[in-house]
């Protein structure tokens, strides 16, 4: 476990997932928004995890978190079963149906932050109920930058609580269908304008294999996704993106438009690795060298010369 001061606090779900794609299936593997976001952010900075697991949570999962270098002082263990989720992907490997969600210990979760986490300058509220996200915000002393994710479920059933949390963060990230649903607007620049009016300085819309878009008063930034020949398991891609993004940003110790753009490249690259295997499998062996090499190739793919005149 990392002994350095926690730079980034991440709260989110810790789940045991059963995932079916058109090509393969895995039963009871480690997942959850916090697992993906912590595993990826820990590649860049000292991250503290806030989450809850049940008595059935395997010691090897905890050992894996420690191997990633995640600080686990904020991980609660309760009697009962760990949160479970199962989903099946459609042929396009993007759309999916949720087959089951069992909240289990997540139903009674109260995220209490260890003292060492309360002074953390960066906070990522990964996908979890907005009431729990609020509880974490209330305990952080003076954060420099707070980002949050959400999902359609909370937009549908806890809209008011969600909008209240959005009003207190610096950056809101969500996928394009969620941005449309929450804003009631179809076109993304207009949807982002509505979301910015709710309070955050930045809105970062994830578009799966089509990349991501950043909206702020300073304008729009568009980033493609790193092109892959094959996706094995898209689960957690958004959480891996956000974790890589927040980890890289926290490592820069300052936030501005250029640093956010640069951190988005890290987020995209890390997410592209995450989907190459089921669950956290690819992230287990991922190195900074591999990230840097792919980030360099990615930047080369995006290099556009000014219009060239005839010689
Ligand atoms: P993503 O593919 O980014 O939507 O994230 C998938 C992860 O979200 C899975 O590992 C699930 O365990 C987790 N998850 C699914 N439903 C929920 C929920 N209602 N609240 C929190 N996490 C969830």
Coordinates of C-alpha atoms and ligand atoms in Angstrom, one line a residue:
X1 CA 0.0 0.0 0.0
X2 CA 1.2 3.5 -0.8
X3 CA 2.4 5.4 2.2
X4 CA 2.5 8.8 0.4
X5 CA -0.1 11.5 1.1
X6 CA -3.3 10.8 -0.8
X7 CA -3.5 13.2 -3.7
X8 CA -6.7 11.8 -5.2
X9 CA -9.7 10.4 -3.3
X10 CA -12.0 8.1 -5.3
X11 CA -15.4 7.0 -4.2
X12 CA -17.5 4.6 -6.2
X13 CA -18.9 1.1 -6.4
X14 CA -16.9 -2.1 -5.8
X15 CA -18.7 -4.9 -7.6
X16 CA -18.5 -8.6 -8.5
X17 CA -19.6 -8.6 -12.2
X18 CA -20.8 -11.2 -14.5
X19 CA -20.3 -10.1 -18.1
X20 CA -21.3 -11.6 -21.4
X21 CA -20.2 -10.3 -24.8
X22 CA -21.1 -11.7 -28.2
X23 CA -17.8 -13.7 -28.0
X24 CA -17.2 -14.7 -24.4
X25 CA -18.4 -14.6 -20.9
X26 CA -16.9 -14.2 -17.4
X27 CA -18.6 -15.0 -14.1
X28 CA -18.0 -13.2 -10.8
X29 CA -15.0 -11.0 -11.7
X30 CA -13.8 -7.9 -9.8
X31 CA -15.4 -4.7 -11.1
X32 CA -17.2 -1.6 -10.0
X33 CA -16.6 2.0 -10.9
X34 CA -14.1 2.6 -8.0
X35 CA -12.1 -0.5 -9.0
X36 CA -11.6 0.7 -12.5
X37 CA -11.0 4.4 -11.5
X38 CA -8.6 3.5 -8.7
X39 CA -6.6 1.0 -10.8
X40 CA -6.1 3.5 -13.5
X41 CA -5.5 6.7 -11.5
X42 CA -3.0 4.8 -9.3
X43 CA -0.8 4.6 -12.5
X44 CA -0.2 8.3 -12.1
X45 CA -0.7 9.4 -8.5
X46 CA -1.4 8.4 -4.9
X47 CA -5.0 7.4 -4.7
X48 CA -7.2 6.6 -1.8
X49 CA -10.2 4.4 -2.3
X50 CA -13.6 4.9 -0.6
X51 CA -15.9 1.9 -1.0
X52 CA -17.6 -1.0 0.7
X53 CA -17.3 -4.8 0.3
X54 CA -18.9 -7.7 1.9
X55 CA -17.6 -10.7 3.8
X56 CA -17.4 -12.6 0.5
X57 CA -14.8 -10.3 -0.9
X58 CA -11.7 -12.4 -1.8
X59 CA -8.4 -11.6 -0.1
X60 CA -6.8 -11.8 -3.6
X61 CA -8.9 -8.8 -4.7
X62 CA -7.6 -6.7 -1.9
X63 CA -4.1 -7.9 -2.7
X64 CA -4.7 -6.8 -6.3
X65 CA -5.7 -3.3 -5.1
X66 CA -2.6 -3.2 -3.0
X67 CA -0.5 -4.3 -6.0
X68 CA -1.9 -1.3 -7.9
X69 CA -0.6 0.9 -5.1
X70 CA -4.1 2.0 -4.0
X71 CA -4.4 3.3 -0.4
X72 CA -7.1 1.1 1.2
X73 CA -7.7 2.9 4.5
X74 CA -11.1 4.0 3.2
X75 CA -12.2 0.5 2.2
X76 CA -15.0 -0.7 4.5
X77 CA -15.7 -4.4 5.1
X78 CA -19.2 -5.3 6.2
X79 CA -21.1 -8.4 7.0
X80 CA -23.2 -9.4 4.0
X81 CA -22.5 -9.7 0.3
X82 CA -20.6 -7.4 -2.0
X83 CA -22.5 -5.5 -4.7
X84 CA -23.1 -7.6 -7.8
X85 CA -23.9 -6.6 -11.3
X86 CA -24.4 -8.5 -14.5
X87 CA -24.8 -7.3 -18.1
X88 CA -24.8 -8.6 -21.6
X89 CA -23.4 -6.6 -24.6
X90 CA -25.1 -6.3 -28.0
X91 CA -23.2 -7.1 -31.2
X92 CA -21.9 -3.6 -31.5
X93 CA -20.0 -4.1 -28.1
X94 CA -21.3 -0.7 -27.0
X95 CA -24.9 -1.1 -26.1
X96 CA -25.7 -3.4 -23.3
X97 CA -28.6 -4.7 -21.2
X98 CA -28.3 -4.9 -17.4
X99 CA -29.5 -8.3 -16.3
X100 CA -29.3 -7.8 -12.6
X101 CA -28.2 -5.4 -9.9
X102 CA -27.9 -6.6 -6.3
X103 CA -26.9 -3.7 -4.1
X104 CA -26.2 -5.9 -1.0
X105 CA -23.8 -4.0 1.3
X106 CA -23.9 -0.9 -1.0
X107 CA -27.5 -0.4 0.1
X108 CA -26.4 0.7 3.6
X109 CA -23.1 2.2 2.7
X110 CA -22.1 5.4 4.4
X111 CA -18.7 6.6 3.0
X112 CA -16.8 7.9 5.9
X113 CA -13.4 9.4 4.9
X114 CA -10.3 8.5 7.0
X115 CA -8.6 11.6 8.3
X116 CA -5.7 11.2 5.8
X117 CA -8.1 11.5 2.9
X118 CA -9.9 14.7 4.0
X119 CA -7.1 17.0 2.9
X120 CA -6.7 15.4 -0.5
X121 CA -6.6 18.1 -3.2
X122 CA -8.3 16.1 -5.9
X123 CA -11.6 14.1 -5.6
X124 CA -13.3 11.9 -8.1
X125 CA -16.9 10.9 -7.4
X126 CA -17.2 7.8 -9.6
X127 CA -20.6 6.4 -10.4
X128 CA -22.5 5.7 -7.2
X129 CA -25.7 7.3 -5.8
X130 CA -25.7 11.1 -5.6
X131 CA -26.5 11.0 -1.8
X132 CA -23.2 9.1 -1.3
X133 CA -21.3 11.5 -3.6
X134 CA -22.7 14.4 -1.5
X135 CA -21.6 12.8 1.7
X136 CA -18.0 12.6 0.4
X137 CA -18.0 16.3 -0.7
X138 CA -19.2 17.2 2.8
X139 CA -16.1 15.6 4.4
X140 CA -13.4 16.9 2.1
X141 CA -11.8 20.0 3.7
X142 CA -10.6 22.2 0.8
X143 CA -10.4 20.3 -2.4
X144 CA -8.8 22.0 -5.4
X145 CA -10.6 20.1 -8.0
X146 CA -13.7 17.8 -7.8
X147 CA -15.0 15.7 -10.7
X148 CA -18.0 13.4 -10.8
X149 CA -19.5 10.8 -13.0
X150 CA -23.0 9.5 -13.0
X151 CA -25.3 7.1 -14.9
X152 CA -28.8 7.0 -16.3
X153 CA -30.2 5.3 -13.2
X154 CA -29.6 8.3 -11.0
X155 CA -30.8 10.7 -13.7
X156 CA -34.1 8.7 -13.7
X157 CA -34.6 8.1 -10.0
X158 CA -32.6 10.8 -8.0
X159 CA -32.5 13.7 -10.4
X160 CA -32.8 16.5 -7.8
X161 CA -30.1 15.1 -5.6
X162 CA -27.9 14.6 -8.6
X163 CA -28.4 18.2 -9.8
X164 CA -27.5 19.4 -6.3
X165 CA -24.2 17.5 -6.4
X166 CA -23.5 18.7 -10.0
X167 CA -23.8 22.3 -8.7
X168 CA -20.8 21.7 -6.3
X169 CA -18.2 20.1 -8.6
X170 CA -15.7 21.5 -11.0
X171 CA -16.1 18.9 -13.7
X172 CA -19.0 16.7 -14.7
X173 CA -18.3 13.6 -16.9
X174 CA -21.0 11.5 -18.4
X175 CA -21.7 9.6 -21.6
X176 CA -23.6 11.2 -24.5
X177 CA -26.9 9.5 -23.9
X178 CA -26.8 10.6 -20.3
X179 CA -25.9 14.1 -21.3
X180 CA -28.9 14.2 -23.6
X181 CA -31.2 12.7 -21.0
X182 CA -30.1 15.0 -18.2
X183 CA -30.2 18.2 -20.3
X184 CA -33.2 17.3 -22.5
X185 CA -31.2 18.5 -25.5
X186 CA -30.1 16.3 -28.4
X187 CA -27.1 18.3 -29.8
X188 CA -24.1 17.9 -27.6
X189 CA -22.9 21.5 -27.6
X190 CA -26.4 22.6 -26.6
X191 CA -26.7 19.8 -24.0
X192 CA -23.3 20.8 -22.6
X193 CA -24.4 24.5 -22.3
X194 CA -27.4 23.3 -20.2
X195 CA -25.1 21.2 -18.0
X196 CA -22.6 24.0 -17.5
X197 CA -25.5 26.1 -16.3
X198 CA -25.9 23.6 -13.5
X199 CA -22.6 24.8 -12.1
X200 CA -19.5 22.9 -13.2
X201 CA -16.7 24.7 -15.0
X202 CA -16.1 21.8 -17.3
X203 CA -18.4 19.2 -18.9
X204 CA -16.6 16.1 -20.4
X205 CA -18.8 14.0 -22.5
X206 CA -17.7 10.4 -23.2
X207 CA -18.7 9.0 -26.6
X208 CA -17.3 5.4 -26.3
X209 CA -15.4 4.4 -29.5
X210 CA -16.1 7.9 -30.9
X211 CA -13.9 9.6 -28.3
X212 CA -14.7 12.4 -25.9
X213 CA -15.6 16.2 -25.9
X214 CA -14.7 18.8 -23.4
X215 CA -16.9 21.9 -23.0
X216 CA -16.2 25.0 -21.0
X217 CA -16.3 28.8 -21.2
X218 CA -13.0 28.5 -23.1
X219 CA -14.7 26.6 -25.9
X220 CA -14.8 23.0 -27.2
X221 CA -12.1 20.4 -27.4
X222 CA -12.7 17.2 -29.3
X223 CA -10.6 14.0 -28.9
X224 CA -11.0 10.7 -30.8
X225 CA -10.7 7.4 -29.1
X226 CA -7.5 5.4 -29.7
X227 CA -8.4 3.1 -32.6
X228 CA -8.3 -0.6 -31.6
X229 CA -8.6 -3.7 -33.7
X230 CA -10.5 -5.6 -31.1
X231 CA -12.5 -4.9 -27.9
X232 CA -12.8 -7.8 -25.5
X233 CA -14.8 -6.2 -22.7
X234 CA -16.0 -2.6 -22.7
X235 CA -17.1 -2.7 -19.1
X236 CA -15.6 0.1 -17.0
X237 CA -14.1 1.9 -20.1
X238 CA -15.7 5.2 -18.9
X239 CA -14.4 4.6 -15.3
X240 CA -10.9 3.8 -16.6
X241 CA -11.0 6.9 -18.8
X242 CA -12.0 9.1 -15.9
X243 CA -9.5 7.4 -13.5
X244 CA -6.6 7.8 -15.9
X245 CA -7.8 11.4 -16.6
X246 CA -8.0 12.3 -12.9
X247 CA -4.8 10.5 -11.9
X248 CA -2.9 12.4 -14.6
X249 CA -4.5 15.7 -13.7
X250 CA -3.7 15.2 -10.0
X251 CA -0.1 14.4 -10.9
X252 CA 0.2 17.8 -12.7
X253 CA -0.9 19.5 -9.4
X254 CA -2.5 22.4 -11.4
X255 CA -5.6 22.6 -13.5
X256 CA -6.1 24.6 -16.7
X257 CA -7.4 23.9 -20.2
X258 CA -4.1 22.6 -21.6
X259 CA -3.6 20.2 -18.6
X260 CA -7.1 19.0 -18.9
X261 CA -6.6 18.3 -22.6
X262 CA -3.4 16.5 -21.9
X263 CA -5.0 14.4 -19.1
X264 CA -7.8 13.4 -21.5
X265 CA -5.2 11.8 -23.7
X266 CA -4.0 9.8 -20.8
X267 CA -7.5 8.8 -19.9
X268 CA -8.2 7.7 -23.5
X269 CA -5.0 5.7 -23.7
X270 CA -5.6 3.9 -20.4
X271 CA -9.2 3.2 -21.3
X272 CA -8.0 1.7 -24.6
X273 CA -5.9 -0.8 -22.7
X274 CA -8.6 -1.6 -20.2
X275 CA -11.0 -2.9 -22.8
X276 CA -8.4 -5.3 -24.3
X277 CA -9.2 -7.9 -21.6
X278 CA -12.0 -8.7 -19.2
X279 CA -12.3 -6.8 -15.9
X280 CA -9.0 -5.4 -14.6
X281 CA -6.9 -8.1 -16.3
X282 CA -5.1 -5.9 -18.8
X283 CA -4.6 -3.1 -16.2
X284 CA -2.8 -5.5 -13.9
X285 CA 0.3 -5.6 -16.1
X286 CA 0.0 -2.1 -17.7
X287 CA 3.2 0.0 -17.3
X288 CA 3.9 3.7 -17.7
X289 CA 6.1 2.9 -20.6
X290 CA 3.3 1.2 -22.5
X291 CA 1.0 4.2 -21.7
X292 CA 3.6 6.7 -22.9
X293 CA 4.3 4.8 -26.1
X294 CA 0.6 4.6 -27.0
X295 CA 0.1 8.2 -26.0
X296 CA 2.9 9.2 -28.4
X297 CA 1.4 7.2 -31.2
X298 CA -2.0 8.7 -30.5
X299 CA -0.7 12.2 -30.6
X300 CA 0.9 11.5 -33.9
X301 CA -2.4 10.2 -35.3
X302 CA -4.0 13.6 -34.4
X303 CA -1.2 15.8 -35.9
X304 CA -2.8 18.0 -38.6
X305 CA -0.6 20.3 -40.7
X306 CA -1.7 23.8 -41.6
X307 CA -3.1 24.0 -45.2
X308 CA -0.2 23.4 -47.5
X309 CA 0.4 25.8 -50.4
X310 CA 1.9 24.5 -53.7
X311 CA 5.7 24.6 -53.7
Ligands
LIG1 P1 -19.3 1.3 -17.0 O1 -19.1 0.2 -18.0 O2 -18.4 2.4 -17.1 O3 -20.8 1.7 -16.9 O4 -19.0 0.7 -15.5 C1 -19.3 -0.7 -15.3 C2 -19.2 -0.9 -13.8 O5 -20.2 -0.2 -13.1 C3 -19.4 -2.4 -13.5 O6 -18.1 -2.9 -13.0 C4 -20.5 -2.4 -12.4 O7 -20.1 -3.2 -11.2 C5 -20.7 -1.0 -12.0 N1 -22.1 -0.7 -11.8 C6 -23.2 -1.2 -12.5 N2 -24.3 -0.7 -12.1 C7 -24.0 0.2 -11.1 C8 -24.8 1.0 -10.1 N3 -26.1 1.1 -10.2 N4 -24.1 1.8 -9.3 C9 -22.8 1.7 -9.2 N5 -22.0 1.0 -10.0 C10 -22.6 0.2 -10.9

